[in-house]
Amino acid sequence: DDKVNYLVTTDYAVGKPVENYTITATLDGTYPNYDTKSTVTSTLTVTPATLTVTLENASVVYGQNAVLPKVEITGLYGDDKVNYLVTTDYAVGKPVGDYTITATLNGDYPNYDTKSTVTSTLTVTPASLTVTLDNSSAVYGQAAVLPEAQITGLYGTDTVNYEVTTDYKVGDPVGDYTITATLNGIYPNYVAPTPVTSTLTVTPAALTVKADDKTVIYGKEAPAYTVTCSGFQCKDNDSSLNGTLAFDCVYTTTTKVGTYPITPKGWSSPNYKITYVDGTLTVIKADQTITFLPVGIVALEPVPLVAFADSGLEVSFTTDKPEMIAIEGNTATALLDGIATITAVQGGDENHNPASVDQIVTTVYKQYPIILWTVDPMPYGTPLGLEQQTISRSEERRVGKACRS
């Protein structure tokens, strides 16, 4: 049961680099019964540690900078570090697809057994586009101007096309219609919404209805009122409107000369915004007709002058030869023998034009006897004889030629 003890030591310590170290067995004690070496040596070989290196996959949106993963290393001792340079064959702007991420050992690490390169995958995914389509409007009867699709999220000079259409066509009534933007083409680098819609609002067209100007003679019935329309769309006309056209005007047959508004009203339509514009009714003065009863002879005794105007206005009288005829009010008296003109005059008023009528008369300013013929009853048609004529009286009277029978 004898024992000989050796103390085994080494010059290696944890953390020392890879190389060969000495293992020394030193006799521990005195053993007279044995002839043995006091020391014995051998070699301790430190080999590189094996590292586990992982590189995560990654992804990036098309058109964006890639954020590359860090290398994950397990198996390092203490504060030791092993550096890898991480690169990729992807560059901003390259299309959607898979690219390689490569971690390359950067440096010499004799204490470790590790891979010089590690790879993973970088996946480029489509970019999401935001597409907006503004609402729009069109006036009834007019062509619509459609908006363009507004696209945000495009990279660089990339383009994505949308076809913009609407279910509205010219002549469709006032209301809301759909504007549709539809993706036109294939764009693998983008996720683009389709279709995108907005609203086209068709608003009423402006329609002006103007009363036509009219003229009427004072005292006459009002003329037929009419209008002129401007702004009809397509093939519309007044039959396309609702309601019945009517007019407001204060004129009656007794309305004075002047101007008066003609106001149209009564029409409506969902497709038109109607603006009514007044016209003007102009009441003009009426002409007058004067009836002047025959005068014949004007002698020394006042002769009544009888005339009247159909307007009912008072008539006055004048003459072109006041030295031959004296006119006082409604009577005429001869001043000289001759022929003169008496004029019946109505000077008009605010509602009537002046009017006049001439009459040629004979004036007698001489002394003549007044002859009275006395005739006994006789059969009809019997001529008078001279014996039946007697002068009853003769007077110095300025009565002109006068006969009584």
Short mmCIF file of C-alpha atoms in Angstrom, two decimals:
data_model
loop_
_atom_site.label_atom_id
_atom_site.label_comp_id
_atom_site.label_asym_id
_atom_site.label_seq_id
_atom_site.Cartn_x
_atom_site.Cartn_y
_atom_site.Cartn_z
CA ASP A 1 0.00 0.00 0.00
CA ASP A 2 3.05 2.38 -0.40
CA LYS A 3 2.28 5.71 -2.00
CA VAL A 4 4.48 8.31 -3.64
CA ASN A 5 2.93 11.74 -4.09
CA TYR A 6 3.65 14.18 -6.88
CA LEU A 7 2.32 17.73 -7.06
CA VAL A 8 1.19 18.44 -10.64
CA THR A 9 1.25 22.08 -11.81
CA THR A 10 1.28 23.99 -15.13
CA ASP A 11 2.25 27.39 -16.33
CA TYR A 12 -1.08 27.69 -18.17
CA ALA A 13 -3.86 29.83 -16.77
CA VAL A 14 -7.38 30.38 -18.12
CA GLY A 15 -7.37 33.10 -20.72
CA LYS A 16 -3.85 32.49 -21.90
CA PRO A 17 -3.62 32.28 -25.66
CA VAL A 18 -3.46 29.17 -27.75
CA GLU A 19 -0.01 27.53 -27.56
CA ASN A 20 1.81 24.73 -25.69
CA TYR A 21 2.28 24.95 -21.98
CA THR A 22 4.35 22.75 -19.54
CA ILE A 23 2.81 20.39 -17.10
CA THR A 24 5.23 19.66 -14.19
CA ALA A 25 4.90 16.81 -11.67
CA THR A 26 7.12 17.56 -8.63
CA LEU A 27 7.89 14.83 -6.03
CA ASP A 28 6.04 15.79 -2.89
CA GLY A 29 7.91 14.25 0.04
CA THR A 30 10.86 11.90 0.73
CA TYR A 31 10.64 8.31 -0.25
CA PRO A 32 13.93 6.49 0.72
CA ASN A 33 12.57 3.22 -0.34
CA TYR A 34 12.24 4.35 -3.88
CA ASP A 35 14.53 5.69 -6.50
CA THR A 36 12.28 8.17 -8.43
CA LYS A 37 12.56 11.37 -10.40
CA SER A 38 11.97 14.53 -8.48
CA THR A 39 10.24 16.16 -11.45
CA VAL A 40 8.46 14.92 -14.50
CA THR A 41 7.13 17.22 -17.31
CA SER A 42 4.66 16.96 -20.16
CA THR A 43 2.94 19.39 -22.55
CA LEU A 44 -0.47 21.10 -22.21
CA THR A 45 -1.73 22.19 -25.64
CA VAL A 46 -4.36 24.99 -25.68
CA THR A 47 -6.51 24.69 -28.84
CA PRO A 48 -8.75 27.45 -30.35
CA ALA A 49 -12.26 27.71 -28.92
CA THR A 50 -15.08 27.14 -31.36
CA LEU A 51 -17.42 30.08 -31.77
CA THR A 52 -21.04 29.95 -32.85
CA VAL A 53 -21.78 32.79 -35.24
CA THR A 54 -25.34 33.60 -36.37
CA LEU A 55 -26.63 36.32 -38.73
CA GLU A 56 -30.35 37.10 -38.69
CA ASN A 57 -32.36 37.55 -41.85
CA ALA A 58 -33.68 41.07 -42.44
CA SER A 59 -36.14 42.93 -44.61
CA VAL A 60 -36.44 46.39 -46.08
CA VAL A 61 -39.17 48.25 -47.95
CA TYR A 62 -38.43 49.00 -51.58
CA GLY A 63 -36.70 52.33 -51.96
CA GLN A 64 -35.53 52.48 -48.33
CA ASN A 65 -32.11 52.04 -46.76
CA ALA A 66 -31.57 48.59 -45.35
CA VAL A 67 -30.76 48.21 -41.65
CA LEU A 68 -28.40 45.24 -41.56
CA PRO A 69 -28.45 42.84 -38.61
CA LYS A 70 -25.57 42.49 -36.13
CA VAL A 71 -23.57 39.30 -35.95
CA GLU A 72 -24.50 37.27 -32.87
CA ILE A 73 -21.41 35.45 -31.45
CA THR A 74 -21.48 32.93 -28.65
CA GLY A 75 -18.40 31.23 -27.14
CA LEU A 76 -16.19 34.23 -26.48
CA TYR A 77 -14.11 34.25 -23.32
CA GLY A 78 -14.27 37.20 -20.99
CA ASP A 79 -14.02 40.50 -22.77
CA ASP A 80 -12.67 38.99 -25.95
CA LYS A 81 -14.13 40.36 -29.16
CA VAL A 82 -14.29 39.03 -32.68
CA ASN A 83 -15.24 41.49 -35.40
CA TYR A 84 -17.27 40.80 -38.51
CA LEU A 85 -17.94 43.26 -41.36
CA VAL A 86 -21.58 42.98 -42.44
CA THR A 87 -22.40 43.89 -46.04
CA THR A 88 -25.10 43.22 -48.62
CA ASP A 89 -25.47 43.19 -52.38
CA TYR A 90 -28.65 45.24 -52.04
CA ALA A 91 -28.65 48.97 -52.83
CA VAL A 92 -31.47 51.46 -52.45
CA GLY A 93 -33.66 51.38 -55.53
CA LYS A 94 -33.08 47.74 -56.39
CA PRO A 95 -36.33 45.92 -57.07
CA VAL A 96 -38.32 43.73 -54.77
CA GLY A 97 -36.64 40.36 -54.16
CA ASP A 98 -34.10 38.52 -51.97
CA TYR A 99 -30.56 39.73 -51.49
CA THR A 100 -27.57 38.31 -49.56
CA ILE A 101 -26.32 39.68 -46.26
CA THR A 102 -22.67 38.64 -45.66
CA ALA A 103 -20.74 38.83 -42.38
CA THR A 104 -17.00 38.59 -43.12
CA LEU A 105 -14.44 37.96 -40.36
CA ASN A 106 -12.50 41.15 -39.90
CA GLY A 107 -9.14 40.32 -38.32
CA ASP A 108 -7.06 37.36 -37.08
CA TYR A 109 -8.25 35.53 -34.00
CA PRO A 110 -5.91 32.52 -33.29
CA ASN A 111 -7.64 31.73 -30.02
CA TYR A 112 -10.88 30.93 -31.78
CA ASP A 113 -12.06 28.53 -34.38
CA THR A 114 -14.74 30.56 -36.25
CA LYS A 115 -16.25 30.88 -39.68
CA SER A 116 -14.72 33.42 -41.96
CA THR A 117 -18.11 34.25 -43.55
CA VAL A 118 -21.69 33.90 -42.47
CA THR A 119 -24.68 34.77 -44.72
CA SER A 120 -28.37 35.45 -44.35
CA THR A 121 -31.14 36.89 -46.52
CA LEU A 122 -32.33 40.47 -46.95
CA THR A 123 -35.84 40.54 -48.38
CA VAL A 124 -36.98 43.71 -50.18
CA THR A 125 -40.75 44.07 -49.84
CA PRO A 126 -43.07 46.27 -51.94
CA ALA A 127 -43.56 49.86 -50.80
CA SER A 128 -47.09 50.90 -49.94
CA LEU A 129 -48.42 53.84 -51.91
CA THR A 130 -50.93 56.34 -50.70
CA VAL A 131 -53.28 57.32 -53.48
CA THR A 132 -55.79 60.14 -53.11
CA LEU A 133 -58.36 61.33 -55.60
CA ASP A 134 -59.82 64.76 -55.03
CA ASN A 135 -63.52 65.39 -55.33
CA SER A 136 -64.53 67.49 -58.29
CA SER A 137 -67.51 69.34 -59.68
CA ALA A 138 -69.05 70.14 -63.04
CA VAL A 139 -71.81 72.47 -64.12
CA TYR A 140 -74.87 70.77 -65.55
CA GLY A 141 -74.49 70.32 -69.29
CA GLN A 142 -70.71 70.83 -69.23
CA ALA A 143 -67.91 68.31 -69.59
CA ALA A 144 -66.30 67.27 -66.31
CA VAL A 145 -62.62 67.99 -65.68
CA LEU A 146 -61.48 64.93 -63.76
CA PRO A 147 -58.75 65.17 -61.10
CA GLU A 148 -55.46 63.33 -61.38
CA ALA A 149 -54.63 60.63 -58.87
CA GLN A 150 -52.22 62.02 -56.27
CA ILE A 151 -49.61 59.39 -55.37
CA THR A 152 -47.22 59.55 -52.44
CA GLY A 153 -44.57 56.96 -51.62
CA LEU A 154 -42.90 56.65 -55.00
CA TYR A 155 -39.14 56.21 -55.09
CA GLY A 156 -37.01 58.47 -57.24
CA THR A 157 -38.39 58.91 -60.74
CA ASP A 158 -40.70 55.90 -60.54
CA THR A 159 -44.17 56.34 -61.96
CA VAL A 160 -47.40 54.48 -61.38
CA ASN A 161 -50.29 55.10 -63.73
CA TYR A 162 -53.94 55.32 -62.84
CA GLU A 163 -56.77 55.64 -65.31
CA VAL A 164 -59.39 58.08 -64.03
CA THR A 165 -62.98 57.68 -65.22
CA THR A 166 -66.46 58.66 -64.11
CA ASP A 167 -69.99 57.41 -64.58
CA TYR A 168 -71.13 60.97 -65.39
CA LYS A 169 -71.78 62.04 -68.94
CA VAL A 170 -72.73 65.42 -70.34
CA GLY A 171 -76.46 65.97 -69.98
CA ASP A 172 -76.87 63.88 -66.83
CA PRO A 173 -78.92 65.70 -64.20
CA VAL A 174 -77.65 67.52 -61.15
CA GLY A 175 -76.41 65.11 -58.47
CA ASP A 176 -73.39 63.14 -57.25
CA TYR A 177 -71.44 60.77 -59.47
CA THR A 178 -68.44 58.50 -58.85
CA ILE A 179 -64.91 59.26 -60.00
CA THR A 180 -62.82 56.07 -60.17
CA ALA A 181 -59.02 55.81 -60.41
CA THR A 182 -58.01 52.30 -61.54
CA LEU A 183 -54.42 51.05 -61.48
CA ASN A 184 -53.19 50.78 -65.06
CA GLY A 185 -50.31 48.31 -65.25
CA ILE A 186 -48.29 45.96 -63.01
CA TYR A 187 -45.92 47.44 -60.45
CA PRO A 188 -44.22 44.68 -58.39
CA ASN A 189 -42.25 47.18 -56.33
CA TYR A 190 -45.40 48.74 -54.93
CA VAL A 191 -48.56 47.86 -53.14
CA ALA A 192 -50.99 50.27 -54.78
CA PRO A 193 -54.66 50.53 -53.85
CA THR A 194 -57.13 50.02 -56.66
CA PRO A 195 -59.67 51.26 -57.31
CA VAL A 196 -59.70 54.63 -55.56
CA THR A 197 -62.89 56.66 -55.71
CA SER A 198 -64.09 60.19 -55.06
CA THR A 199 -67.21 62.21 -55.85
CA LEU A 200 -68.10 64.36 -58.84
CA THR A 201 -70.84 66.80 -57.94
CA VAL A 202 -72.88 68.20 -60.82
CA THR A 203 -74.19 71.63 -59.88
CA PRO A 204 -77.03 73.61 -61.50
CA ALA A 205 -76.22 75.70 -64.55
CA ALA A 206 -76.93 79.42 -64.51
CA LEU A 207 -80.05 80.31 -66.48
CA THR A 208 -81.07 83.91 -67.02
CA VAL A 209 -84.73 84.57 -67.75
CA LYS A 210 -85.16 88.19 -68.84
CA ALA A 211 -88.50 89.76 -69.51
CA ASP A 212 -88.55 91.34 -72.94
CA ASP A 213 -89.09 95.09 -73.04
CA LYS A 214 -92.54 96.06 -74.25
CA THR A 215 -94.37 99.22 -75.29
CA VAL A 216 -98.06 99.98 -74.85
CA ILE A 217 -100.15 102.99 -75.72
CA TYR A 218 -101.84 104.64 -72.78
CA GLY A 219 -105.28 103.19 -72.22
CA LYS A 220 -104.68 100.04 -74.27
CA GLU A 221 -104.63 96.52 -72.94
CA ALA A 222 -101.23 95.22 -71.83
CA PRO A 223 -99.27 93.40 -74.52
CA ALA A 224 -98.46 89.72 -74.19
CA TYR A 225 -95.37 89.50 -72.00
CA THR A 226 -92.50 87.32 -73.20
CA VAL A 227 -89.02 86.39 -72.03
CA THR A 228 -85.63 85.66 -73.53
CA CYS A 229 -83.68 82.83 -71.90
CA SER A 230 -79.92 82.49 -71.95
CA GLY A 231 -77.96 79.61 -70.47
CA PHE A 232 -79.89 76.54 -71.60
CA GLN A 233 -77.62 73.49 -71.84
CA CYS A 234 -77.65 70.58 -74.26
CA LYS A 235 -80.94 70.75 -76.14
CA ASP A 236 -83.00 72.08 -73.26
CA ASN A 237 -85.62 74.77 -73.75
CA ASP A 238 -88.40 76.25 -71.68
CA SER A 239 -90.31 72.98 -71.90
CA SER A 240 -87.53 71.46 -69.78
CA LEU A 241 -88.50 73.67 -66.85
CA ASN A 242 -91.12 73.02 -64.22
CA GLY A 243 -93.98 75.33 -63.36
CA THR A 244 -95.78 77.99 -65.33
CA LEU A 245 -94.23 81.26 -66.44
CA ALA A 246 -96.04 84.28 -65.03
CA PHE A 247 -95.40 88.00 -64.78
CA ASP A 248 -95.89 90.76 -62.26
CA CYS A 249 -96.56 94.25 -63.59
CA VAL A 250 -98.63 97.05 -62.07
CA TYR A 251 -99.88 98.26 -65.45
CA THR A 252 -103.63 98.60 -66.14
CA THR A 253 -105.46 100.56 -68.79
CA THR A 254 -105.53 103.53 -66.41
CA THR A 255 -101.82 103.49 -65.57
CA LYS A 256 -100.10 106.76 -66.44
CA VAL A 257 -97.43 107.22 -69.08
CA GLY A 258 -94.05 106.09 -67.77
CA THR A 259 -91.92 102.98 -67.36
CA TYR A 260 -92.83 100.02 -65.22
CA PRO A 261 -90.97 96.80 -64.39
CA ILE A 262 -92.08 93.52 -65.88
CA THR A 263 -91.05 90.81 -63.43
CA PRO A 264 -91.05 87.20 -64.65
CA LYS A 265 -91.53 84.31 -62.25
CA GLY A 266 -92.85 80.79 -61.92
CA TRP A 267 -90.27 78.48 -63.47
CA SER A 268 -88.05 76.08 -61.56
CA SER A 269 -85.65 73.26 -62.32
CA PRO A 270 -83.18 71.17 -60.31
CA ASN A 271 -80.73 71.51 -63.20
CA TYR A 272 -80.72 75.30 -63.32
CA LYS A 273 -80.15 78.18 -60.97
CA ILE A 274 -82.62 80.61 -62.45
CA THR A 275 -82.02 84.34 -62.26
CA TYR A 276 -84.98 86.45 -63.22
CA VAL A 277 -84.28 89.84 -64.76
CA ASP A 278 -86.95 92.50 -65.06
CA GLY A 279 -87.93 93.95 -68.38
CA THR A 280 -89.44 97.39 -68.90
CA LEU A 281 -92.95 98.22 -69.99
CA THR A 282 -92.98 101.67 -71.52
CA VAL A 283 -96.38 103.35 -71.55
CA ILE A 284 -96.41 105.97 -74.30
CA LYS A 285 -98.85 108.79 -74.87
CA ALA A 286 -102.00 107.99 -76.78
CA ASP A 287 -102.99 109.90 -79.88
CA GLN A 288 -106.27 111.79 -79.74
CA THR A 289 -109.02 112.12 -82.32
CA ILE A 290 -110.96 115.36 -82.36
CA THR A 291 -114.45 115.52 -83.84
CA PHE A 292 -115.17 119.07 -85.01
CA LEU A 293 -118.81 119.64 -86.05
CA PRO A 294 -119.25 121.69 -89.26
CA VAL A 295 -119.45 125.44 -88.77
CA GLY A 296 -120.12 126.65 -92.29
CA ILE A 297 -120.71 130.45 -92.12
CA VAL A 298 -119.54 132.74 -89.38
CA ALA A 299 -121.53 135.96 -89.27
CA LEU A 300 -121.91 138.87 -86.94
CA GLU A 301 -123.79 136.90 -84.32
CA PRO A 302 -121.66 134.47 -82.28
CA VAL A 303 -121.65 131.02 -83.80
CA PRO A 304 -121.16 128.09 -81.41
CA LEU A 305 -118.09 125.97 -82.01
CA VAL A 306 -118.63 122.30 -81.11
CA ALA A 307 -115.71 119.88 -80.94
CA PHE A 308 -114.76 117.07 -78.62
CA ALA A 309 -111.73 114.78 -78.17
CA ASP A 310 -112.10 111.05 -77.67
CA SER A 311 -109.74 111.45 -74.70
CA GLY A 312 -112.43 113.46 -72.96
CA LEU A 313 -110.08 116.39 -72.58
CA GLU A 314 -111.34 119.90 -73.21
CA VAL A 315 -110.92 121.31 -76.71
CA SER A 316 -110.04 124.95 -77.47
CA PHE A 317 -110.15 126.87 -80.71
CA THR A 318 -107.82 129.12 -82.67
CA THR A 319 -107.82 130.71 -86.10
CA ASP A 320 -105.18 131.53 -88.64
CA LYS A 321 -106.87 134.93 -89.30
CA PRO A 322 -107.69 136.57 -86.01
CA GLU A 323 -108.30 139.83 -87.90
CA MET A 324 -111.19 138.10 -89.70
CA ILE A 325 -112.69 135.99 -86.90
CA ALA A 326 -112.98 136.72 -83.22
CA ILE A 327 -112.98 133.55 -81.10
CA GLU A 328 -114.15 133.75 -77.53
CA GLY A 329 -114.30 130.45 -75.74
CA ASN A 330 -116.49 128.16 -77.81
CA THR A 331 -117.96 130.85 -80.12
CA ALA A 332 -116.79 132.62 -83.30
CA THR A 333 -117.86 136.00 -84.64
CA ALA A 334 -117.05 137.47 -88.07
CA LEU A 335 -114.95 140.64 -88.21
CA LEU A 336 -114.39 140.77 -92.00
CA ASP A 337 -115.70 139.06 -95.05
CA GLY A 338 -113.59 136.25 -96.35
CA ILE A 339 -112.41 132.71 -95.79
CA ALA A 340 -110.50 131.59 -92.72
CA THR A 341 -109.46 128.44 -90.90
CA ILE A 342 -110.67 127.59 -87.45
CA THR A 343 -108.57 124.97 -85.64
CA ALA A 344 -109.94 122.82 -82.84
CA VAL A 345 -106.97 122.13 -80.55
CA GLN A 346 -106.37 119.73 -77.69
CA GLY A 347 -102.90 120.36 -76.30
CA GLY A 348 -102.47 116.94 -74.76
CA ASP A 349 -101.52 116.04 -71.22
CA GLU A 350 -99.22 113.61 -69.45
CA ASN A 351 -100.99 110.70 -71.12
CA HIS A 352 -102.05 112.10 -74.52
CA ASN A 353 -100.36 113.64 -77.50
CA PRO A 354 -101.63 117.00 -78.77
CA ALA A 355 -104.22 116.90 -81.54
CA SER A 356 -105.87 119.44 -83.82
CA VAL A 357 -108.45 119.56 -86.60
CA ASP A 358 -108.81 122.41 -89.12
CA GLN A 359 -112.05 123.60 -90.64
CA ILE A 360 -112.35 126.25 -93.36
CA VAL A 361 -115.20 128.63 -92.84
CA THR A 362 -116.72 131.62 -94.66
CA THR A 363 -117.07 134.86 -92.78
CA VAL A 364 -119.78 137.43 -93.63
CA TYR A 365 -119.54 141.00 -92.38
CA LYS A 366 -122.17 142.90 -94.55
CA GLN A 367 -125.76 144.32 -94.24
CA TYR A 368 -128.46 142.18 -95.82
CA PRO A 369 -132.26 142.30 -95.45
CA ILE A 370 -133.93 139.53 -93.67
CA ILE A 371 -136.52 138.09 -96.01
CA LEU A 372 -139.46 136.23 -94.62
CA TRP A 373 -141.31 134.13 -97.06
CA THR A 374 -144.82 133.43 -96.02
CA VAL A 375 -146.18 130.39 -97.78
CA ASP A 376 -149.74 129.14 -97.57
CA PRO A 377 -150.29 125.44 -97.37
CA MET A 378 -149.89 123.81 -100.75
CA PRO A 379 -149.43 120.34 -102.11
CA TYR A 380 -145.99 118.79 -101.83
CA GLY A 381 -143.83 119.72 -104.75
CA THR A 382 -145.65 122.94 -105.74
CA PRO A 383 -143.18 125.73 -106.62
CA LEU A 384 -143.41 129.15 -104.96
CA GLY A 385 -144.63 132.06 -107.04
CA LEU A 386 -143.47 135.64 -106.76
CA GLU A 387 -146.87 136.68 -105.52
CA GLN A 388 -146.38 134.42 -102.56
CA GLN A 389 -143.24 136.23 -101.54
CA THR A 390 -143.63 139.38 -99.43
CA ILE A 391 -140.99 141.34 -97.68
CA SER A 392 -142.11 141.61 -94.09
CA ARG A 393 -139.27 143.63 -92.76
CA SER A 394 -135.83 144.95 -93.41
CA GLU A 395 -133.46 145.82 -90.74
CA GLU A 396 -130.02 147.36 -90.55
CA ARG A 397 -128.53 144.18 -89.00
CA ARG A 398 -125.13 142.72 -89.61
CA VAL A 399 -126.28 139.18 -89.78
CA GLY A 400 -124.90 138.15 -93.10
CA LYS A 401 -126.87 136.21 -95.61
CA ALA A 402 -129.60 134.31 -93.88
CA CYS A 403 -132.74 132.71 -95.13
CA ARG A 404 -135.62 131.41 -93.17
CA SER A 405 -138.16 129.19 -94.79
#
